[in-house]
mmCIF file of C-alpha atoms in Angstrom:
data_model
loop_
_atom_site.group_PDB
_atom_site.id
_atom_site.type_symbol
_atom_site.label_atom_id
_atom_site.label_comp_id
_atom_site.label_asym_id
_atom_site.label_seq_id
_atom_site.Cartn_x
_atom_site.Cartn_y
_atom_site.Cartn_z
ATOM 1 C CA MET A 1 -18.889 -150.176 -76.259
ATOM 2 C CA ALA A 2 -20.240 -147.654 -78.392
ATOM 3 C CA SER A 3 -17.150 -148.040 -80.685
ATOM 4 C CA PHE A 4 -17.611 -151.794 -81.055
ATOM 5 C CA HIS A 5 -19.235 -152.379 -84.483
ATOM 6 C CA VAL A 6 -19.139 -155.350 -86.972
ATOM 7 C CA MET A 7 -21.808 -155.397 -89.693
ATOM 8 C CA SER A 8 -21.787 -151.587 -90.479
ATOM 9 C CA ASP A 9 -19.345 -148.693 -90.081
ATOM 10 C CA ALA A 10 -18.974 -146.671 -86.916
ATOM 11 C CA ARG A 11 -22.079 -144.720 -87.805
ATOM 12 C CA GLY A 12 -24.394 -147.671 -88.229
ATOM 13 C CA MET A 13 -24.223 -147.072 -91.980
ATOM 14 C CA HIS A 14 -23.892 -149.314 -94.950
ATOM 15 C CA VAL A 15 -21.101 -148.027 -97.151
ATOM 16 C CA GLN A 16 -20.876 -148.995 -100.809
ATOM 17 C CA PRO A 17 -17.429 -148.250 -102.245
ATOM 18 C CA THR A 18 -17.455 -147.722 -106.065
ATOM 19 C CA VAL A 19 -15.794 -150.778 -107.917
ATOM 20 C CA ARG A 20 -13.843 -150.244 -111.165
ATOM 21 C CA ARG A 21 -13.498 -152.359 -114.150
ATOM 22 C CA ILE A 22 -9.876 -153.591 -114.466
ATOM 23 C CA THR A 23 -7.713 -155.287 -117.199
ATOM 24 C CA THR A 24 -5.180 -158.102 -117.240
ATOM 25 C CA ALA A 25 -2.450 -155.563 -117.110
ATOM 26 C CA ASP A 26 -3.826 -154.320 -113.694
ATOM 27 C CA LEU A 27 -3.224 -157.863 -112.475
ATOM 28 C CA MET A 28 0.271 -158.006 -113.744
ATOM 29 C CA ASP A 29 0.953 -154.466 -112.217
ATOM 30 C CA ALA A 30 -0.425 -155.593 -108.849
ATOM 31 C CA LEU A 31 1.939 -158.619 -108.850
ATOM 32 C CA ARG A 32 4.882 -156.519 -110.062
ATOM 33 C CA LEU A 33 4.108 -154.005 -107.162
ATOM 34 C CA GLY A 34 3.758 -156.963 -104.745
ATOM 35 C CA TYR A 35 7.126 -158.238 -105.665
ATOM 36 C CA GLU A 36 8.629 -154.727 -105.190
ATOM 37 C CA ASP A 37 7.050 -154.506 -101.665
ATOM 38 C CA PHE A 38 8.468 -157.919 -100.734
ATOM 39 C CA TRP A 39 11.995 -157.055 -101.932
ATOM 40 C CA ALA A 40 12.192 -153.582 -100.632
ATOM 41 C CA LYS A 41 13.169 -154.681 -97.282
ATOM 42 C CA PRO A 42 13.020 -158.585 -97.403
ATOM 43 C CA SER A 43 14.964 -159.096 -94.041
ATOM 44 C CA HIS A 44 11.870 -157.529 -92.360
ATOM 45 C CA TYR A 45 9.732 -160.220 -93.628
ATOM 46 C CA VAL A 46 11.749 -163.253 -92.710
ATOM 47 C CA PHE A 47 10.136 -163.983 -89.219
ATOM 48 C CA LEU A 48 6.624 -163.402 -90.684
ATOM 49 C CA CYS A 49 7.120 -165.459 -93.820
ATOM 50 C CA LEU A 50 8.509 -168.469 -92.240
ATOM 51 C CA ILE A 51 5.280 -168.823 -90.346
ATOM 52 C CA TYR A 52 3.631 -170.263 -93.535
ATOM 53 C CA PRO A 53 6.066 -173.047 -94.411
ATOM 54 C CA VAL A 54 6.219 -173.985 -90.805
ATOM 55 C CA VAL A 55 2.515 -174.290 -90.495
ATOM 56 C CA GLY A 56 2.412 -176.310 -93.718
ATOM 57 C CA LEU A 57 4.878 -178.728 -92.325
ATOM 58 C CA ILE A 58 3.058 -178.992 -88.963
ATOM 59 C CA LEU A 59 -0.244 -179.739 -90.815
ATOM 60 C CA THR A 60 1.459 -182.533 -92.804
ATOM 61 C CA ARG A 61 3.185 -183.963 -89.827
ATOM 62 C CA TRP A 62 -0.135 -183.876 -87.884
ATOM 63 C CA SER A 63 -2.087 -185.584 -90.512
ATOM 64 C CA SER A 64 0.577 -188.289 -91.159
ATOM 65 C CA GLY A 65 0.856 -189.132 -87.513
ATOM 66 C CA SER A 66 -2.927 -189.257 -86.826
ATOM 67 C CA ASN A 67 -4.094 -191.800 -89.453
ATOM 68 C CA ALA A 68 -5.280 -188.821 -91.682
ATOM 69 C CA ILE A 69 -2.842 -189.317 -94.630
ATOM 70 C CA GLN A 70 -5.866 -188.672 -96.769
ATOM 71 C CA LEU A 71 -6.169 -185.112 -95.564
ATOM 72 C CA ILE A 72 -2.720 -184.018 -96.345
ATOM 73 C CA TYR A 73 -3.782 -182.623 -99.834
ATOM 74 C CA PRO A 74 -6.899 -181.100 -98.556
ATOM 75 C CA LEU A 75 -4.965 -179.416 -95.663
ATOM 76 C CA MET A 76 -2.332 -178.071 -98.368
ATOM 77 C CA SER A 77 -4.921 -176.842 -100.866
ATOM 78 C CA GLY A 78 -7.303 -175.599 -97.925
ATOM 79 C CA PHE A 79 -4.640 -173.377 -96.673
ATOM 80 C CA ALA A 80 -5.483 -171.005 -99.550
ATOM 81 C CA LEU A 81 -8.973 -170.681 -98.012
ATOM 82 C CA ILE A 82 -7.559 -168.900 -94.859
ATOM 83 C CA GLY A 83 -4.705 -167.203 -96.859
ATOM 84 C CA PRO A 84 -6.722 -163.836 -97.233
ATOM 85 C CA PHE A 85 -6.829 -163.629 -93.474
ATOM 86 C CA ALA A 86 -3.398 -164.963 -92.831
ATOM 87 C CA ALA A 87 -1.850 -162.335 -95.080
ATOM 88 C CA ILE A 88 -3.555 -159.294 -93.408
ATOM 89 C CA GLY A 89 -0.390 -158.135 -91.861
ATOM 90 C CA LEU A 90 1.220 -157.946 -95.356
ATOM 91 C CA TYR A 91 -1.632 -155.718 -96.434
ATOM 92 C CA GLU A 92 -0.886 -153.386 -93.439
ATOM 93 C CA ILE A 93 2.818 -153.348 -94.554
ATOM 94 C CA SER A 94 1.950 -152.398 -98.106
ATOM 95 C CA ARG A 95 -0.536 -149.819 -96.903
ATOM 96 C CA ARG A 96 2.164 -148.167 -94.772
ATOM 97 C CA ARG A 97 4.705 -148.249 -97.323
ATOM 98 C CA GLU A 98 2.125 -146.614 -99.840
ATOM 99 C CA LEU A 99 1.852 -143.726 -97.331
ATOM 100 C CA GLY A 100 5.462 -143.422 -96.875
ATOM 101 C CA MET A 101 5.386 -144.676 -93.237
ATOM 102 C CA ASP A 102 7.669 -147.063 -91.288
ATOM 103 C CA SER A 103 7.007 -150.371 -92.918
ATOM 104 C CA SER A 104 9.223 -152.614 -90.743
ATOM 105 C CA TRP A 105 7.732 -156.038 -90.073
ATOM 106 C CA ARG A 106 6.891 -155.249 -86.521
ATOM 107 C CA HIS A 107 4.080 -153.120 -87.984
ATOM 108 C CA ALA A 108 2.404 -156.112 -89.511
ATOM 109 C CA LEU A 109 0.675 -156.492 -85.964
ATOM 110 C CA ASP A 110 -0.659 -152.973 -85.972
ATOM 111 C CA VAL A 111 -3.931 -154.339 -87.324
ATOM 112 C CA ARG A 112 -4.733 -155.106 -83.700
ATOM 113 C CA HIS A 113 -5.373 -151.370 -83.250
ATOM 114 C CA SER A 114 -7.677 -151.075 -86.174
ATOM 115 C CA SER A 115 -11.174 -149.898 -85.483
ATOM 116 C CA ALA A 116 -12.271 -152.499 -88.018
ATOM 117 C CA LEU A 117 -10.894 -155.364 -85.948
ATOM 118 C CA PRO A 118 -14.239 -156.743 -85.037
ATOM 119 C CA ALA A 119 -15.233 -156.887 -88.699
ATOM 120 C CA ILE A 120 -11.889 -158.362 -89.579
ATOM 121 C CA ALA A 121 -12.305 -160.948 -86.897
ATOM 122 C CA VAL A 122 -15.826 -161.959 -87.927
ATOM 123 C CA ILE A 123 -14.601 -162.504 -91.573
ATOM 124 C CA GLY A 124 -11.623 -164.397 -90.456
ATOM 125 C CA ILE A 125 -13.925 -166.799 -88.462
ATOM 126 C CA MET A 126 -16.221 -167.162 -91.640
ATOM 127 C CA LEU A 127 -13.081 -168.274 -93.552
ATOM 128 C CA LEU A 128 -11.855 -170.723 -90.704
ATOM 129 C CA ALA A 129 -15.382 -172.196 -90.781
ATOM 130 C CA LEU A 130 -15.059 -172.710 -94.584
ATOM 131 C CA PHE A 131 -11.773 -174.197 -93.966
ATOM 132 C CA LEU A 132 -13.192 -176.704 -91.571
ATOM 133 C CA LEU A 133 -16.260 -177.326 -93.667
ATOM 134 C CA TRP A 134 -13.724 -178.112 -96.656
ATOM 135 C CA LEU A 135 -11.894 -180.680 -94.530
ATOM 136 C CA PHE A 136 -15.207 -182.237 -93.606
ATOM 137 C CA THR A 137 -16.231 -182.536 -97.190
ATOM 138 C CA ALA A 138 -12.924 -183.889 -98.251
ATOM 139 C CA GLN A 139 -13.164 -186.575 -95.497
ATOM 140 C CA SER A 140 -16.712 -187.429 -96.480
ATOM 141 C CA ILE A 141 -15.720 -187.797 -100.172
ATOM 142 C CA TYR A 142 -12.894 -190.128 -99.078
ATOM 143 C CA THR A 143 -15.055 -192.365 -96.874
ATOM 144 C CA SER A 144 -17.622 -192.640 -99.463
ATOM 145 C CA LEU A 145 -15.112 -194.068 -101.866
ATOM 146 C CA PHE A 146 -12.567 -195.836 -99.523
ATOM 147 C CA GLY A 147 -14.587 -196.443 -96.389
ATOM 148 C CA ASN A 148 -13.444 -195.746 -92.831
ATOM 149 C CA GLN A 149 -10.190 -197.377 -93.013
ATOM 150 C CA PRO A 150 -7.347 -194.801 -93.217
ATOM 151 C CA PRO A 151 -4.373 -195.429 -95.689
ATOM 152 C CA ASP A 152 -1.543 -197.601 -94.435
ATOM 153 C CA SER A 153 1.175 -195.359 -95.995
ATOM 154 C CA ILE A 154 1.642 -192.231 -98.070
ATOM 155 C CA VAL A 155 3.115 -194.441 -100.896
ATOM 156 C CA GLY A 156 0.335 -196.882 -100.914
ATOM 157 C CA PHE A 157 -2.216 -194.200 -100.822
ATOM 158 C CA VAL A 158 -0.695 -192.267 -103.735
ATOM 159 C CA ARG A 159 -0.561 -195.525 -105.775
ATOM 160 C CA GLU A 160 -4.153 -196.325 -104.968
ATOM 161 C CA VAL A 161 -5.303 -192.814 -105.998
ATOM 162 C CA LEU A 162 -3.336 -192.722 -109.213
ATOM 163 C CA THR A 163 -3.979 -196.189 -110.471
ATOM 164 C CA THR A 164 -7.587 -197.077 -109.550
ATOM 165 C CA THR A 165 -10.982 -196.009 -110.666
ATOM 166 C CA ARG A 166 -12.010 -194.858 -107.314
ATOM 167 C CA GLY A 167 -8.723 -193.080 -106.938
ATOM 168 C CA TRP A 168 -9.488 -190.945 -110.088
ATOM 169 C CA THR A 169 -13.042 -190.434 -108.843
ATOM 170 C CA LEU A 170 -11.704 -189.085 -105.554
ATOM 171 C CA ILE A 171 -9.426 -186.619 -107.505
ATOM 172 C CA LEU A 172 -12.331 -185.402 -109.758
ATOM 173 C CA LEU A 173 -14.814 -185.071 -106.800
ATOM 174 C CA GLY A 174 -12.168 -183.663 -104.475
ATOM 175 C CA ASN A 175 -11.026 -180.968 -106.916
ATOM 176 C CA ALA A 176 -14.512 -180.139 -107.955
ATOM 177 C CA ALA A 177 -15.527 -179.562 -104.396
ATOM 178 C CA GLY A 178 -12.479 -177.546 -103.746
ATOM 179 C CA PHE A 179 -13.141 -175.397 -106.677
ATOM 180 C CA VAL A 180 -16.487 -174.424 -105.256
ATOM 181 C CA PHE A 181 -14.924 -173.560 -101.879
ATOM 182 C CA ALA A 182 -12.284 -171.338 -103.711
ATOM 183 C CA VAL A 183 -14.792 -169.566 -105.648
ATOM 184 C CA ILE A 184 -16.706 -168.786 -102.500
ATOM 185 C CA VAL A 185 -13.693 -167.401 -100.832
ATOM 186 C CA LEU A 186 -12.721 -165.362 -103.823
ATOM 187 C CA ALA A 187 -16.013 -163.906 -104.348
ATOM 188 C CA THR A 188 -16.358 -162.774 -100.737
ATOM 189 C CA THR A 189 -12.945 -161.873 -99.601
ATOM 190 C CA VAL A 190 -10.915 -160.812 -102.685
ATOM 191 C CA VAL A 191 -10.750 -157.287 -101.484
ATOM 192 C CA ALA A 192 -12.456 -157.478 -98.101
ATOM 193 C CA PHE A 193 -9.651 -157.347 -95.768
ATOM 194 C CA PRO A 194 -7.685 -154.482 -97.594
ATOM 195 C CA LEU A 195 -10.831 -152.611 -97.812
ATOM 196 C CA LEU A 196 -11.371 -152.984 -93.896
ATOM 197 C CA LEU A 197 -7.718 -151.789 -93.279
ATOM 198 C CA ASP A 198 -8.086 -148.861 -95.476
ATOM 199 C CA ARG A 199 -11.778 -147.953 -94.383
ATOM 200 C CA ASP A 200 -13.762 -149.108 -91.436
ATOM 201 C CA VAL A 201 -16.944 -149.916 -93.599
ATOM 202 C CA GLY A 202 -18.147 -152.970 -91.706
ATOM 203 C CA ALA A 203 -18.118 -156.848 -92.594
ATOM 204 C CA VAL A 204 -21.227 -156.696 -94.788
ATOM 205 C CA SER A 205 -19.930 -153.878 -96.958
ATOM 206 C CA ALA A 206 -16.485 -155.612 -97.297
ATOM 207 C CA ILE A 207 -17.959 -158.872 -98.409
ATOM 208 C CA GLU A 208 -20.516 -157.133 -100.748
ATOM 209 C CA THR A 209 -17.655 -155.025 -102.335
ATOM 210 C CA SER A 210 -15.647 -158.214 -102.880
ATOM 211 C CA ALA A 211 -18.690 -159.878 -104.685
ATOM 212 C CA ARG A 212 -19.344 -156.870 -106.838
ATOM 213 C CA ALA A 213 -15.524 -156.592 -107.659
ATOM 214 C CA VAL A 214 -15.891 -160.255 -108.918
ATOM 215 C CA MET A 215 -19.138 -159.698 -110.895
ATOM 216 C CA THR A 216 -17.694 -156.469 -112.460
ATOM 217 C CA ASN A 217 -14.493 -158.181 -113.559
ATOM 218 C CA PRO A 218 -15.365 -162.027 -113.835
ATOM 219 C CA LEU A 219 -12.707 -162.978 -116.322
ATOM 220 C CA GLN A 220 -9.993 -160.914 -114.545
ATOM 221 C CA MET A 221 -10.912 -162.195 -111.147
ATOM 222 C CA ALA A 222 -11.038 -165.776 -112.532
ATOM 223 C CA LEU A 223 -7.428 -165.239 -113.849
ATOM 224 C CA TRP A 224 -6.480 -163.805 -110.468
ATOM 225 C CA GLY A 225 -7.790 -166.800 -108.623
ATOM 226 C CA LEU A 226 -6.093 -169.262 -111.137
ATOM 227 C CA THR A 227 -2.717 -167.264 -110.732
ATOM 228 C CA VAL A 228 -2.996 -167.519 -106.869
ATOM 229 C CA ALA A 229 -3.760 -171.182 -106.941
ATOM 230 C CA VAL A 230 -0.796 -171.911 -109.290
ATOM 231 C CA LEU A 231 1.641 -169.906 -107.393
ATOM 232 C CA LEU A 232 0.479 -171.564 -104.082
ATOM 233 C CA VAL A 233 0.943 -175.048 -105.718
ATOM 234 C CA ILE A 234 4.574 -174.087 -106.893
ATOM 235 C CA GLY A 235 5.387 -172.705 -103.417
ATOM 236 C CA SER A 236 4.176 -175.896 -101.682
ATOM 237 C CA ILE A 237 6.056 -178.436 -103.769
ATOM 238 C CA PRO A 238 9.547 -178.014 -102.131
ATOM 239 C CA LEU A 239 8.318 -178.879 -98.612
ATOM 240 C CA PHE A 240 6.265 -175.704 -98.493
ATOM 241 C CA ALA A 241 9.466 -173.683 -98.421
ATOM 242 C CA GLY A 242 8.547 -171.593 -101.479
ATOM 243 C CA LEU A 243 5.586 -170.149 -99.526
ATOM 244 C CA ALA A 244 7.992 -168.018 -97.740
ATOM 245 C CA VAL A 245 8.228 -166.090 -100.801
ATOM 246 C CA VAL A 246 4.993 -166.755 -102.656
ATOM 247 C CA MET A 247 2.565 -165.772 -99.790
ATOM 248 C CA PRO A 248 4.072 -162.480 -99.038
ATOM 249 C CA VAL A 249 4.268 -161.485 -102.745
ATOM 250 C CA LEU A 250 0.726 -162.494 -103.164
ATOM 251 C CA GLY A 251 -0.291 -160.670 -99.939
ATOM 252 C CA HIS A 252 1.292 -157.376 -101.138
ATOM 253 C CA ALA A 253 -0.159 -157.917 -104.590
ATOM 254 C CA THR A 254 -3.652 -158.206 -103.184
ATOM 255 C CA TRP A 255 -3.309 -154.784 -101.571
ATOM 256 C CA HIS A 256 -2.235 -153.437 -104.874
ATOM 257 C CA LEU A 257 -5.220 -155.215 -106.682
ATOM 258 C CA TYR A 258 -7.576 -153.678 -104.148
ATOM 259 C CA ARG A 259 -6.332 -150.176 -105.090
ATOM 260 C CA ARG A 260 -7.059 -150.870 -108.617
ATOM 261 C CA VAL A 261 -10.443 -152.362 -108.119
ATOM 262 C CA VAL A 262 -11.834 -150.044 -105.523
ATOM 263 C CA GLU A 263 -12.300 -146.353 -105.893
ATOM 264 C CA PRO A 264 -10.610 -144.057 -103.393
ATOM 265 C CA GLU A 265 -12.630 -142.780 -100.622
ATOM 266 C CA ARG A 266 -14.342 -139.471 -101.220
ATOM 267 C CA ALA A 267 -15.891 -136.917 -99.020
ATOM 268 C CA GLN A 268 -19.250 -137.955 -100.179
ATOM 269 C CA ARG A 269 -19.964 -141.675 -99.993
ATOM 270 C CA ASP A 270 -22.995 -143.778 -100.821
ATOM 271 C CA ARG A 271 -24.418 -144.635 -97.456
ATOM 272 C CA ARG A 272 -27.613 -146.104 -96.189
ATOM 273 C CA PRO A 273 -28.767 -147.362 -92.837
ATOM 274 C CA MET A 274 -28.407 -150.914 -91.945
#
């Protein structure tokens, strides 16, 4: 399969897209355009968007029914780690709408025809591995403080966490570890998936471009990450129902953020052999 390529583009070259400096206004504009994309034809997104709250409820039900109450919060917060991959269909909808093409929800699955699918899959697997590592880390922190005995009930566990020293230690250590994982995901995938949908540059270039975007715009990207985190928390509070709106808006907004951060493709690109 000569067309199968992952680390580099179809020519075996390493492409280095140009990264721009952006402002806070660009972030707000990306969110505005993401909101417009979502509301342009909201009925087309109902099926796709309901996946997110349903998955959230399933994860909560699973953890509650398998003596893993302590993993409910890590599962909820860790969902953001695989969010960039889960929202890939929304990037495709925004891309098609930008080009004036049919943007009905069935085209969210058109990514399966992308020549960059192997690279997309590799980065998606990377995010899944980070998600599982985060759960392992969260469980290890809990075990080091509370032992191997799982909580008896959600109410009792919440009381223990909020009213004891080891509970507050769990909050501090858990959120510190979660912050590290979130920074890793932001730095490696903030524009990776939109870039691969737009140009088949390979997994290495997509990750590297995301890293350069963060290094070029550290304050703006930090604000973007904080905005995403806050909106996901707000969307998760009412039994995850808010994610049906928050996730697609953020997904569309990420496409528009990519458009502001990465220079459009030119005839002459900076390439070098892998």
